[in-house]
Coordinates of C-alpha atoms and ligand atoms in Angstrom, one line a residue:
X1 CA -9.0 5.7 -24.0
X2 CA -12.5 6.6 -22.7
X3 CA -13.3 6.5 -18.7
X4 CA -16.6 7.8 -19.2
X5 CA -18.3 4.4 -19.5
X6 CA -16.0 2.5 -17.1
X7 CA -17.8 0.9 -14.1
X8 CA -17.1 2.7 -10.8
X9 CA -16.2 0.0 -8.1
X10 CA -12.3 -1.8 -7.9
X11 CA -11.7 -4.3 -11.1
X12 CA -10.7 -6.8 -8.6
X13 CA -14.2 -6.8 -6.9
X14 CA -15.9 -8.5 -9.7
X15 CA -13.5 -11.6 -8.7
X16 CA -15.5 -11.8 -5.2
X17 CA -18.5 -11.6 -3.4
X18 CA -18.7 -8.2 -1.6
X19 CA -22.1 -8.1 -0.5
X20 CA -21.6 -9.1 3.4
X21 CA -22.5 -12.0 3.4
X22 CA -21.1 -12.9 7.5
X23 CA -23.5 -12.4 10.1
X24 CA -22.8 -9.0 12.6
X25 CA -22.1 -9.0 16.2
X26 CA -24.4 -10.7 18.0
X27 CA -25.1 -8.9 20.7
X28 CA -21.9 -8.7 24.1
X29 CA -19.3 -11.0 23.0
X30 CA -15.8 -12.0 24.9
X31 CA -12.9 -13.1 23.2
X32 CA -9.1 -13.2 23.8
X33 CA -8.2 -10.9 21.0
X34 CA -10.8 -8.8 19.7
X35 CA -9.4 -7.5 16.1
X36 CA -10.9 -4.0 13.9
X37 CA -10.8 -4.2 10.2
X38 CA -10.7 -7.5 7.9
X39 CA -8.2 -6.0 6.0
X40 CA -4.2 -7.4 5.8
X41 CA -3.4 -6.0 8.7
X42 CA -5.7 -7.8 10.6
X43 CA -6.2 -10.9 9.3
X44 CA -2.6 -11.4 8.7
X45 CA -2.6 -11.0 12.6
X46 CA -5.3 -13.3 13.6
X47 CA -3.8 -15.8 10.5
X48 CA -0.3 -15.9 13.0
X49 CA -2.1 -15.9 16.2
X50 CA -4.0 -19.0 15.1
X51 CA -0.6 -20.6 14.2
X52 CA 1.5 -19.6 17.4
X53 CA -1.7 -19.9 19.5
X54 CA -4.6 -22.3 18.1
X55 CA -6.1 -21.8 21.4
X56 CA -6.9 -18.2 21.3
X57 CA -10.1 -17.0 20.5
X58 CA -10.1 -14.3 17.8
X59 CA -12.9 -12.2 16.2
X60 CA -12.5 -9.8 13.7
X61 CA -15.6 -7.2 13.1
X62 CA -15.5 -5.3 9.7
X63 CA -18.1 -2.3 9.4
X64 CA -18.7 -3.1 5.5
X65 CA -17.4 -6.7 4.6
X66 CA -14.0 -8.3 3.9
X67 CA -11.6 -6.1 1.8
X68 CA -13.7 -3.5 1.8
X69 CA -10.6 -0.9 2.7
X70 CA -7.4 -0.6 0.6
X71 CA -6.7 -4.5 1.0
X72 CA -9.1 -4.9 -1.8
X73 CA -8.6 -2.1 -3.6
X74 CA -4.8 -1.5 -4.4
X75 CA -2.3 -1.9 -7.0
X76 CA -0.9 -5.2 -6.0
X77 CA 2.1 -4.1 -5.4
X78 CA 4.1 -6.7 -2.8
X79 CA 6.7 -5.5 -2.4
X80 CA 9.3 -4.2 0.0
X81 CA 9.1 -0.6 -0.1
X82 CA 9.3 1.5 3.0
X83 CA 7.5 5.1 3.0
X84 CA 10.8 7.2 3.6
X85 CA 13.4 5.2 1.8
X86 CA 15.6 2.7 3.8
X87 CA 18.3 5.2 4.0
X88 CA 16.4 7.3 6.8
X89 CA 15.9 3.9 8.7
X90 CA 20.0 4.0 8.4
X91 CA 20.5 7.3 10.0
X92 CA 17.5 7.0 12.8
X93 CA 18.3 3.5 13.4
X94 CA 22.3 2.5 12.2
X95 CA 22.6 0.2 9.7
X96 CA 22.3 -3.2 11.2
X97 CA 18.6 -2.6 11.7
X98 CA 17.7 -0.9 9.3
X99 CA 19.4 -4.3 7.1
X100 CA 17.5 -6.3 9.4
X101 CA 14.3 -4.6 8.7
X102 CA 15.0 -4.5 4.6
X103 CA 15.6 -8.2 4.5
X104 CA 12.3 -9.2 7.0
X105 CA 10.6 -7.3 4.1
X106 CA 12.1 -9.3 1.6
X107 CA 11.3 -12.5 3.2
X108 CA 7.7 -11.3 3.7
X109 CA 7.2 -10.9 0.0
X110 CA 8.2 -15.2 -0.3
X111 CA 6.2 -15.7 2.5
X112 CA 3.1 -13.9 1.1
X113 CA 3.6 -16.5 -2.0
X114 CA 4.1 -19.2 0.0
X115 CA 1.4 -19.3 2.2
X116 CA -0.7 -18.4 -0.3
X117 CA 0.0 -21.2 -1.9
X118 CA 0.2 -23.8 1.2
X119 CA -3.4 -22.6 1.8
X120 CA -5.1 -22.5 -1.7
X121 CA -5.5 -19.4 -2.3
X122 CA -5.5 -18.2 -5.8
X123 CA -3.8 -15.1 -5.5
X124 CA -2.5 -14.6 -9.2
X125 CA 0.9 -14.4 -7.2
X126 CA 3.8 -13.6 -9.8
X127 CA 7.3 -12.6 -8.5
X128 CA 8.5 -10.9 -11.3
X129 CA 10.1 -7.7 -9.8
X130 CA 9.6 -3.9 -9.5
X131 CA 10.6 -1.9 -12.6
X132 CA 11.7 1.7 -12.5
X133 CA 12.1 3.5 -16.4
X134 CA 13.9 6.4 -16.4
X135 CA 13.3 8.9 -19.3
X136 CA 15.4 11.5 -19.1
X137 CA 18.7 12.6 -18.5
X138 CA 17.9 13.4 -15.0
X139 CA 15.8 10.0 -13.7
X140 CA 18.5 8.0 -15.3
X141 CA 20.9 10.3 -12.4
X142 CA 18.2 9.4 -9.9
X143 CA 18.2 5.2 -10.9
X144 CA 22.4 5.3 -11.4
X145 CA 22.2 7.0 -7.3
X146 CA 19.3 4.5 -6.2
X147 CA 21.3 1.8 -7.2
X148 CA 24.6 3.2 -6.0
X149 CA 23.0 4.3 -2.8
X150 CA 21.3 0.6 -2.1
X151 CA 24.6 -1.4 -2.7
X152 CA 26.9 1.4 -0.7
X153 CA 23.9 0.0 1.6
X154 CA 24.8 -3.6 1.4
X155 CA 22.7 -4.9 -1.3
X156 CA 24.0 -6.7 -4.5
X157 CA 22.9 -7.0 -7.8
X158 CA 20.6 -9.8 -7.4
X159 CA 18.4 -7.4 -5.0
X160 CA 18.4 -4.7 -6.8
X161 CA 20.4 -3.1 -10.3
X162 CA 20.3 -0.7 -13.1
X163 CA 19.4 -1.3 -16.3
X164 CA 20.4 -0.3 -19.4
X165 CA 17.9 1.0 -22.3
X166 CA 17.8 -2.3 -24.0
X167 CA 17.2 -4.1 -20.9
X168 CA 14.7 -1.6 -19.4
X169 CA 12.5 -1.4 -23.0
X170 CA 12.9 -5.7 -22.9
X171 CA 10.8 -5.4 -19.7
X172 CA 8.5 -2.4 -20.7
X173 CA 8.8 -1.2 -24.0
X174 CA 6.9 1.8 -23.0
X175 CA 7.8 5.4 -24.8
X176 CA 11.4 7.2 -24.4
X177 CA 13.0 4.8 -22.2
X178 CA 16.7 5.6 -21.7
X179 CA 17.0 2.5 -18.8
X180 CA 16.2 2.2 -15.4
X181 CA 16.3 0.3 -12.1
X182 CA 14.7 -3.7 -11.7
X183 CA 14.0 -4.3 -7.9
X184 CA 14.2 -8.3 -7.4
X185 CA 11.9 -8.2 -4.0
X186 CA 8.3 -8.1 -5.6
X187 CA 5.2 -9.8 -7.2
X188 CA 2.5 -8.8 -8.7
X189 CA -1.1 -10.2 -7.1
X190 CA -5.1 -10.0 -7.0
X191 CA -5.4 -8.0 -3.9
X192 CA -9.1 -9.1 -3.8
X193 CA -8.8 -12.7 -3.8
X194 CA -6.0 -13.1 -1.6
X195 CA -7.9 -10.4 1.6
X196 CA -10.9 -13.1 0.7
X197 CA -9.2 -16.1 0.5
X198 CA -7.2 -15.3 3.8
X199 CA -10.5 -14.3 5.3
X200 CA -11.7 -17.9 4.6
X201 CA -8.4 -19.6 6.0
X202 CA -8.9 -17.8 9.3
X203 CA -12.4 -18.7 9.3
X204 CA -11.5 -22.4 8.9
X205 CA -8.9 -21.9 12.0
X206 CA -12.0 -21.2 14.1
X207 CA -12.0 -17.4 13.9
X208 CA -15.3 -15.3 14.2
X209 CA -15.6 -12.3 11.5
X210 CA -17.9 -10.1 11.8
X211 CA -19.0 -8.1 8.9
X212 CA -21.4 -5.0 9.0
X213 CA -20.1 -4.3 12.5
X214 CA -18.8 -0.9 13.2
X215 CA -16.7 0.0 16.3
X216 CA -18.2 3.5 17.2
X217 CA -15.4 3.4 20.0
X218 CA -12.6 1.5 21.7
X219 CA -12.2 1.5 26.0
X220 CA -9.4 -0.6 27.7
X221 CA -10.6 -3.9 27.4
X222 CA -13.9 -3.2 24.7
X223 CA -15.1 -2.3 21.4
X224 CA -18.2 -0.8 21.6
X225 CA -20.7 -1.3 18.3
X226 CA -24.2 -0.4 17.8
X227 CA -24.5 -4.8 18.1
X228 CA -22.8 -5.2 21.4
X229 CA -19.8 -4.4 23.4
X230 CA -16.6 -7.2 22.5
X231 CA -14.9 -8.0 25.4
X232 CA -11.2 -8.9 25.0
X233 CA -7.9 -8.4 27.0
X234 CA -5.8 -7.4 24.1
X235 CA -7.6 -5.1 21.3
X236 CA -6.0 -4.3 17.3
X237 CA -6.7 -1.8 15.7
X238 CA -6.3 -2.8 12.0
X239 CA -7.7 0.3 10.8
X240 CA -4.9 2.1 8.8
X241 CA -6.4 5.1 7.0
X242 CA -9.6 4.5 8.3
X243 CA -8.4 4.8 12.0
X244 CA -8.5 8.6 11.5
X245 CA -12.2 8.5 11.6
X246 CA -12.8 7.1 15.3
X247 CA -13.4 9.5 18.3
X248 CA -10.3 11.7 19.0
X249 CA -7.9 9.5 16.2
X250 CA -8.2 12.5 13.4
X251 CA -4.7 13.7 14.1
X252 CA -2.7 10.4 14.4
X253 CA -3.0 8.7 10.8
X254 CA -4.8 10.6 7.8
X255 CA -5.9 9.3 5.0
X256 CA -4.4 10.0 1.7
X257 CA -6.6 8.8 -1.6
X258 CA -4.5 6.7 -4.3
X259 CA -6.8 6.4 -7.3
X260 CA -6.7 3.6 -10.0
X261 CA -8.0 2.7 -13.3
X262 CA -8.1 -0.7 -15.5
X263 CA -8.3 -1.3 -18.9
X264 CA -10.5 -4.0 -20.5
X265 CA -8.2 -7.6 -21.5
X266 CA -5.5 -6.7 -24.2
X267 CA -4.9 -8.8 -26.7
X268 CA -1.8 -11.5 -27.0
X269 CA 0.1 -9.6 -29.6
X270 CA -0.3 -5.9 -27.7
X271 CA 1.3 -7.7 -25.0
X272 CA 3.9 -9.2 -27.3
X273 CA 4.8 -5.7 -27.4
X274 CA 4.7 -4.3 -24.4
X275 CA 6.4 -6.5 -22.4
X276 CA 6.2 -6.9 -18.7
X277 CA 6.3 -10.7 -19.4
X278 CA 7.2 -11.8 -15.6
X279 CA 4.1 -9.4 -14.8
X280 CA 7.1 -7.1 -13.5
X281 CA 5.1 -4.0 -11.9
X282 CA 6.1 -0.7 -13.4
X283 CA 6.6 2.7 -12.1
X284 CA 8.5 6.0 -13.4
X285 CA 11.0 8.3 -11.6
X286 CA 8.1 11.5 -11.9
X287 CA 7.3 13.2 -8.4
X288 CA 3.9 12.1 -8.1
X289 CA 3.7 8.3 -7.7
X290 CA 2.4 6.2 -10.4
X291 CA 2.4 2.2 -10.0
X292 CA 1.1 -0.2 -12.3
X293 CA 1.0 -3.8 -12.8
X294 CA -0.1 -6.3 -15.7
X295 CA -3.1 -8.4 -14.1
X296 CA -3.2 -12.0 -14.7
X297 CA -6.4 -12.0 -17.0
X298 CA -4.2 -9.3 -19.1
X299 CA -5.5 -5.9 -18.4
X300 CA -3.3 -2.7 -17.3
X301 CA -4.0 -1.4 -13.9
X302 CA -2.6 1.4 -13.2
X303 CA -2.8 4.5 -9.9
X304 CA -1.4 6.9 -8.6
X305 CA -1.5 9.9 -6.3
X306 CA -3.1 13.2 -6.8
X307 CA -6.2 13.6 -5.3
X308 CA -6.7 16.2 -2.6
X309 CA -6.6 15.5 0.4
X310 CA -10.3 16.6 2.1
X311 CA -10.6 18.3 4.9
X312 CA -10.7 17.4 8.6
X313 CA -9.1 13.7 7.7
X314 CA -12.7 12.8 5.6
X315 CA -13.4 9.9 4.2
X316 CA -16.4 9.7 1.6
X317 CA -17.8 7.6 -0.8
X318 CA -17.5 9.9 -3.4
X319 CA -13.7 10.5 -3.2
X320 CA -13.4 7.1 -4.7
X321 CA -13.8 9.2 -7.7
X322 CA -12.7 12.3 -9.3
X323 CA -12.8 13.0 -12.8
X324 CA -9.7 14.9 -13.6
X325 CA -7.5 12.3 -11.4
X326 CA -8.8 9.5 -13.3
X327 CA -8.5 11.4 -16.8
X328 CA -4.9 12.1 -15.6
X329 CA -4.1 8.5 -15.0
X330 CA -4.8 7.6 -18.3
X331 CA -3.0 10.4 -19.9
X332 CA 0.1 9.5 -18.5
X333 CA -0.9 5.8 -18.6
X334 CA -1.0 6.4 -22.5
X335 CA 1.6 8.3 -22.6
X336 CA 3.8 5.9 -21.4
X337 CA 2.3 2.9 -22.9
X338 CA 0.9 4.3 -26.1
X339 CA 0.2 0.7 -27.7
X340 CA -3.1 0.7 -24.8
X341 CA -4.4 4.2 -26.5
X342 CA -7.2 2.0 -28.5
X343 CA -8.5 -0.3 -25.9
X344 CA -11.1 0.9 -23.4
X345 CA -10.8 1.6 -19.5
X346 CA -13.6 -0.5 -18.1
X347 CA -13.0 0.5 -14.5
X348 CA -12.1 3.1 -12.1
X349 CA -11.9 3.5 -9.0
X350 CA -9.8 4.9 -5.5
X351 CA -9.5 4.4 -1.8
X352 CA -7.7 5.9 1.6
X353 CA -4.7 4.5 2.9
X354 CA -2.6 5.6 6.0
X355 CA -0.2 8.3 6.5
X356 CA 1.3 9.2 10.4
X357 CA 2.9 12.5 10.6
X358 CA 6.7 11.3 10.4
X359 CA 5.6 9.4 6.9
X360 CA 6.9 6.1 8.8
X361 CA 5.0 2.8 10.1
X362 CA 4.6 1.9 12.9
X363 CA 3.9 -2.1 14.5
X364 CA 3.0 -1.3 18.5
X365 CA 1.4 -3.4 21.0
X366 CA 1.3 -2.0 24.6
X367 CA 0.4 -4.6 27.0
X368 CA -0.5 -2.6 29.9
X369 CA -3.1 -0.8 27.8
X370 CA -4.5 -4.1 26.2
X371 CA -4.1 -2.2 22.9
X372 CA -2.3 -2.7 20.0
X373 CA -2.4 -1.5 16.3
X374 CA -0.4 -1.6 12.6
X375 CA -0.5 0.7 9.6
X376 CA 0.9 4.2 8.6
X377 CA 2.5 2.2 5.4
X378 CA 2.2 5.2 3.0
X379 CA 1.0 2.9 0.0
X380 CA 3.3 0.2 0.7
X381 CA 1.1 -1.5 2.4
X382 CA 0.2 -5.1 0.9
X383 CA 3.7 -6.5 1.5
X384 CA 4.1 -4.4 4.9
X385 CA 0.6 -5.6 6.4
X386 CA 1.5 -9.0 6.2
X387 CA 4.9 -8.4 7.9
X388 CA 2.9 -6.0 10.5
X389 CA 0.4 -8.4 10.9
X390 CA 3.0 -11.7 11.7
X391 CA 4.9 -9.4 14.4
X392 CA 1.6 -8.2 15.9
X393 CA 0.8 -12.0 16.3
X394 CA 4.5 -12.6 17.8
X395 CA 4.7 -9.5 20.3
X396 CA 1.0 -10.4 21.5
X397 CA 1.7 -13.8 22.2
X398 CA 5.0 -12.9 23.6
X399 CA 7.1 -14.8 21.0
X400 CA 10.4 -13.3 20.7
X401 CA 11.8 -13.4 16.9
X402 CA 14.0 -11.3 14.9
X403 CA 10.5 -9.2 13.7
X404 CA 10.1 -8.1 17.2
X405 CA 13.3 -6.2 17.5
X406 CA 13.1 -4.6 14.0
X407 CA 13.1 -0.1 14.8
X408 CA 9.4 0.2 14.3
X409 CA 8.2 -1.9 16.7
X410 CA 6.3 0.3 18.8
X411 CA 7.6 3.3 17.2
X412 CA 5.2 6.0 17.8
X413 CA 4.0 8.8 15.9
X414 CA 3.4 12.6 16.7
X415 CA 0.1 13.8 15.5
X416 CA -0.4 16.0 12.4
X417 CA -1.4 19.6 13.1
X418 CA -4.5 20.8 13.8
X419 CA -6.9 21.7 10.4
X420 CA -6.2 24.6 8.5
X421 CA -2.7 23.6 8.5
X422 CA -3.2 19.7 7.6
X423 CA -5.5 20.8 4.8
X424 CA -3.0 23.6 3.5
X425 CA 0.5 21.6 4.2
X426 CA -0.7 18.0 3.0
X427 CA -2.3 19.9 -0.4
X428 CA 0.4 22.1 -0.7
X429 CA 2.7 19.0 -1.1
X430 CA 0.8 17.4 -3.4
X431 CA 0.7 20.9 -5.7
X432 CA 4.4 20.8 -5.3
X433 CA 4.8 17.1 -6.5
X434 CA 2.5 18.1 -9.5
X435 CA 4.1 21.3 -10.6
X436 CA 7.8 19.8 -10.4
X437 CA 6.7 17.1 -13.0
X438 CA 5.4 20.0 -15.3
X439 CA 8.7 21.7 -14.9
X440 CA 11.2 18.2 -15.6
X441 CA 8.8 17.2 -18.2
X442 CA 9.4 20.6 -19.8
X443 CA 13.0 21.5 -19.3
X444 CA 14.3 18.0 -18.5
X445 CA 16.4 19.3 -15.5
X446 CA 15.7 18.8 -11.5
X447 CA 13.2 20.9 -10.3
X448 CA 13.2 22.7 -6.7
X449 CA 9.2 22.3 -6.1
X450 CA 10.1 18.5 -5.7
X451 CA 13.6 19.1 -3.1
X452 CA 10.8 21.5 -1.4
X453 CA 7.5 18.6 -1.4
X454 CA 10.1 16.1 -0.2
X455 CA 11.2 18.0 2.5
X456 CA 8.2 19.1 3.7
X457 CA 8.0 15.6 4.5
X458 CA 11.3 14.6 5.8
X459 CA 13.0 13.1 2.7
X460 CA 15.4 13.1 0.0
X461 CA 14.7 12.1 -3.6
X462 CA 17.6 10.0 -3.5
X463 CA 16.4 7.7 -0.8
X464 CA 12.9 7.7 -1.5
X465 CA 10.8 4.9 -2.6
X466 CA 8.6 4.7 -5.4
X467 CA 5.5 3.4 -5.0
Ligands
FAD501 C1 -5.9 2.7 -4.5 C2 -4.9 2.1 -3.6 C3 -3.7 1.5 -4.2 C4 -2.7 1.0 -3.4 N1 -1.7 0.3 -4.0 C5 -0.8 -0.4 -3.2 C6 0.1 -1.2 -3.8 O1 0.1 -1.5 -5.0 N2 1.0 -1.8 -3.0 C7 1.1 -1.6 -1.7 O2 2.0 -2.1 -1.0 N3 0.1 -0.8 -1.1 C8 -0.8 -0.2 -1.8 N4 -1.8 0.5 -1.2 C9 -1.9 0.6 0.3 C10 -2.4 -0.7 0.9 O3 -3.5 -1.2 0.1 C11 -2.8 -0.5 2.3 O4 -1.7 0.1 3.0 C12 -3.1 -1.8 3.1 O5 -4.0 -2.5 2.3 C13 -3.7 -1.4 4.4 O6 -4.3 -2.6 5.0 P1 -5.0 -2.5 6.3 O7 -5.6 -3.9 6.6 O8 -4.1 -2.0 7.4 O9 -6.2 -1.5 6.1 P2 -7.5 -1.6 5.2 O10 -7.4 -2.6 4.1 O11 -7.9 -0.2 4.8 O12 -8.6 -2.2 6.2 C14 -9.2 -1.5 7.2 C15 -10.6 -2.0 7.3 O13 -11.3 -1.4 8.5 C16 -12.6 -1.3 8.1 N5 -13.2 -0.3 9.0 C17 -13.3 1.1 8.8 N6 -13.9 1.7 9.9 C18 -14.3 0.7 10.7 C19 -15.0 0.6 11.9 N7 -15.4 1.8 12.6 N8 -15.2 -0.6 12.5 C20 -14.8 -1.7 11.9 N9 -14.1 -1.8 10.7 C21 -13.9 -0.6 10.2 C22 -12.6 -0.9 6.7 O14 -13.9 -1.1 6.1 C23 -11.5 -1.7 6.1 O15 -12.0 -2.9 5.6 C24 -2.8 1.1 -2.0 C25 -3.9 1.7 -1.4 C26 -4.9 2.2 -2.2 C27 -6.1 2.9 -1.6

């Protein structure tokens, strides 16, 4: 497979229009909530607000247009992963919350279908589960204790249960699988046309978006942009990885790339023998995360980490790309799914999402301050925004639910060190994931590196998630 002539923007871009095509701020505006970023995370929020509050008046202003950020960039994975595993939300939080947060995820993933649905928006939704091959000895340890740990957690067999070789290759018949673990809570989608298509349902509710508008800063009560100040009592920051680049934010969230490729159409009988039939999206048990997902026009996309991470929190253009990531991708993309090995990649692409220092999310609004802000979702974000978004909406307009007691509500985050010590620790990590693989692929046993990476971060490989 050949990236050389693939087309360097998201596959999922040539399903919208992502020229701006919304006027910019007009010059001072007031509103009630005033809302940065037309990405899930914010127009998830003003999609509640409108529903709890029809009166409010909402603008959104985007610096580029709609989607522009990871929402319309990313696997299209919704599902209910949480960066650190669930089992560190058991031992910060006890196990009644951290339950109580694992099953608002799950009914987020519905909900995502649902409304989708209710509002006509073609979002290719397909709930057909997360797969996890094992193939080796050791990841089929790591699925038997991800399976063990979730129902010693309180799960059943319907949420989540191992799978047998037979089972695992009926899903994905990709290369050497010995079984693995099938995740019920997750569907694949087209992140693109569901961040547009929810753009135009808000629109239709009456609220303002404003594309090509930058916030340059944010005061208690106003956005400033070089096209006005907006005016507003309560102010979201629906930023996540691109928060680190306003004034004095470098520290709080950083942005990690994920990088993705897509192959052109396959055809009917290649699929007859790959599998993923359900569009069940597919990941491995290797230290560095891979994720992919079978689209509904029948390609392969497929990401993963390993890109550096660029000094001083940068984000660029050009780190949307990076040969040797991408030529990586499809090595192990082929290696896995050898059956793709003739058929051409025809894009490629990458994007920033958010990571805080603790590797955890947060959802906090501080009334006082008239601020308020989501993200920090460590590439779980497409399920996670929308359940971010629907409890910013609740905790702004006072609306006490179940999603406004769940342990990260208003969970804050210490900052990440000063740079050389981001740059060194956050690469240093990533070099660690990398050479661990190397070392299991080789000798098939556990490897230290990826006990050190993990804890360098706070977890455990048996409670971490894999996407
Ligand atoms: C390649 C890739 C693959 C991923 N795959 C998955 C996946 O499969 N499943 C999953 O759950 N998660 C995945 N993620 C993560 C997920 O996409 C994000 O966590 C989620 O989309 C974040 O949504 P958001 O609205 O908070 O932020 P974003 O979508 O990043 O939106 C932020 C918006 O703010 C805008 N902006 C930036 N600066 C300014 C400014 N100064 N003023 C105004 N606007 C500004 C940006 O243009 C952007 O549109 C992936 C991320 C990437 C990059």
């Amino acid at each position: 497979m050949d990236i050389t002539s693939a087309r360097t923007t998201p596959y999922w871009w040539d399903a919208v229009d992502t020229v701006p095509g919304r006027d910019g701020l007009g010059g001072d505006t007031d509103v009630d909530v005033a809302i940065i970023g037309a990405g899930f995370t914010g127009l998830w929020c003003a999609y509640h607000l409108t529903r709890l509050d029809p009166s409010l008046r909402i603008a959104v202003i985007e610096k580029e247009h709609v989607g522009f950020g990871a929402s319309g960039r990313n696997g299209g994975w919704c599902h209910a992963g949480y960066s650190l595993g669930h089992g560190q939300l058991v031992s910060s939080h006890g196990h009644d919350a951290a339950m109580a947060h694992m099953r608002a995820l799950f009914a987020s993933v519905d909900e995502v279908g649902e409304i989708a649905e209710r509002e006509g928006i073609d979002a290719e939704f397909a709930k057909g589960g997360v797969l996890t091959v094992a193939r080796s000895d050791l990841q089929m340890r790591l699925a038997s204790e991800q399976v063990d740990g979730a129902h010693t957690f309180g799960l059943i067999d319907d949420d989540i249960r191992l799978l047998d070789g037979d089972e695992a290759r009926g899903m994905l018949n990709a290369s050497g699988v010995l079984g693995g673990v099938w995740h019920a809570h997750g569907a694949a989608l087209h992140p693109a046309k569901l961040v547009h298509g929810l753009a135009s349902v808000v629109e239709a509710r009456g609220v303002m978006i404003y594309e090509g508008t930058a916030a340059r800063g944010v005061g208690k009560g106003v956005i400033r942009t070089d096209m006005g100040r907006l005016s507003a009592p309560m102010i979201v920051v629906a930023m996540e990885g691109y928060r680190s680049q306003l004034p004095g934010e470098k520290r709080r969230i950083v942005p990690i790339y994920s990088l993705m490729v897509a192959t052109e159409p396959l055809p009917d009988d290649v699929w007859d023998e790959i599998g993923l039939a359900d569009r069940q999206m597919f990941t491995d048990f290797r230290n560095l995360i891979i994720y992919g997902q079978r689209t509904g026009d029948g390609r392969l996309a497929f990401g993963g980490r390993g890109a550096p991470y660029h000094w001083g929190s940068a984000i660029e253009p050009g780190f949307d790309i990076d040969d040797s990531v991408h030529s990586e991708l499809v090595r192990v993309l082929t290696d896995l799914v050898p059956q793709i090995a003739p058929y051409e990649a025809t894009h490629r692409w990458g994007g920033p999402l958010g990571v805080s220092r603790d590797w955890r999310p947060s959802v906090t609004v501080d009334h006082g301050k008239g601020i308020a802000w989501a993200g920090g979702y460590v590439g779980d974000g497409v399920n996670t925004a929308h359940l971010a978004g629907q409890t910013l909406a609740d905790l702004i307009t006072g609306t006490d639910t179940e999603r406004t007691m769940l342990p990260w509500v208003n969970h804050r985050w210490p900052t990440w060190e000063p740079e050389p010590l981001r740059w060194i620790g956050i690469n240093a990590g990533l070099a660690l994931a990398k050479a661990a693989d190397r070392t299991e692929e080789r000798t098939g046993r556990h490897s230290r590196k990826a006990d050190l990476g993990l804890w360098m971060r706070g977890q455990s490989r048996g409670s971490r998630r894999r996407t």
